[in-house]
Every structure is written in structure tokens, then in C-alpha cells.
Amino acid sequence: MELMLAKNHDAKQVYAIVQETIKVVYPKYYLKEIVDMFCEFHSCENIIKDIEAGNTYILVKNEEIIGTGTKNGNHITRVYVLPEYQKKAMEPLL
């Protein structure tokens, strides 16, 4: 498994991971209107801006992006892992 800086060509996959995770996990905890708000907030345009700013990372396992996270200074945002990889033990990154 490898953690690396996202590149512009990763934007569609990062967007897909974020949207899938929101749509699968969030309805268990939030009303539909809140889920929709999160989907809108994490738009492809916002993801591209964060990638271009050098703030977005991807987690890659067997050449597949399985997760993503974004940071802005010391603030960590947009941390999403595909639902099928959640709650599973993973090998250390180091």
C-alpha cells in the first residue's frame, strides 16, 4: 500500500471514491438533505482545486486508489476510504 500526492489525472477517481462513500455510508447517519449537501460540497471542481494546490493524497493498493485525504495546513479534510476497505486491518504504510 502506498500514500502519494494526487495528480490531476486522479481527480475523477478521487471524486468517485468520495461520492460513493458518501452515498453508501452517510445515509446511515444523516438525513437525505445532508447527504446531498455533502455530495455537492465535495464537487469535482473542489477536488480539482485541492489537487492543483498540492493538498490531496491518494491511498493506493495493488494499483487501485482505495482512499483519499486532503489537508490544508494543519487541517485534515475530505478523508474517504471505499466502503469495502473500511473496518479492515491494513498493512502499515511504512
PDB file of C-alpha atoms in Angstrom, residues 4 7 18 20 25 30 35 37 60-61 68 75 87 93:
ATOM      1  CA  MET A   4       1.053   9.548  -2.584  1.00  0.00           C
ATOM      2  CA  LYS A   7      -2.252  14.275  -9.642  1.00  0.00           C
ATOM      3  CA  VAL A  18     -15.768  10.456  -2.273  1.00  0.00           C
ATOM      4  CA  GLU A  20     -19.568   6.518  -3.453  1.00  0.00           C
ATOM      5  CA  VAL A  25     -22.163   5.407   4.451  1.00  0.00           C
ATOM      6  CA  TYR A  30     -27.740  11.727   8.157  1.00  0.00           C
ATOM      7  CA  VAL A  35     -26.123  13.663   2.295  1.00  0.00           C
ATOM      8  CA  MET A  37     -25.190  18.764   0.746  1.00  0.00           C
ATOM      9  CA  VAL A  60      -3.158   3.028  -3.492  1.00  0.00           C
ATOM     10  CA  LYS A  61      -3.356  -0.735  -3.037  1.00  0.00           C
ATOM     11  CA  THR A  68      -8.141   9.816  -0.330  1.00  0.00           C
ATOM     12  CA  HIS A  75      -6.420  20.932   8.961  1.00  0.00           C
ATOM     13  CA  LYS A  87     -13.098  -1.602   9.078  1.00  0.00           C
ATOM     14  CA  LEU A  93       2.402   2.266   5.162  1.00  0.00           C
TER      15      LEU A  93
END
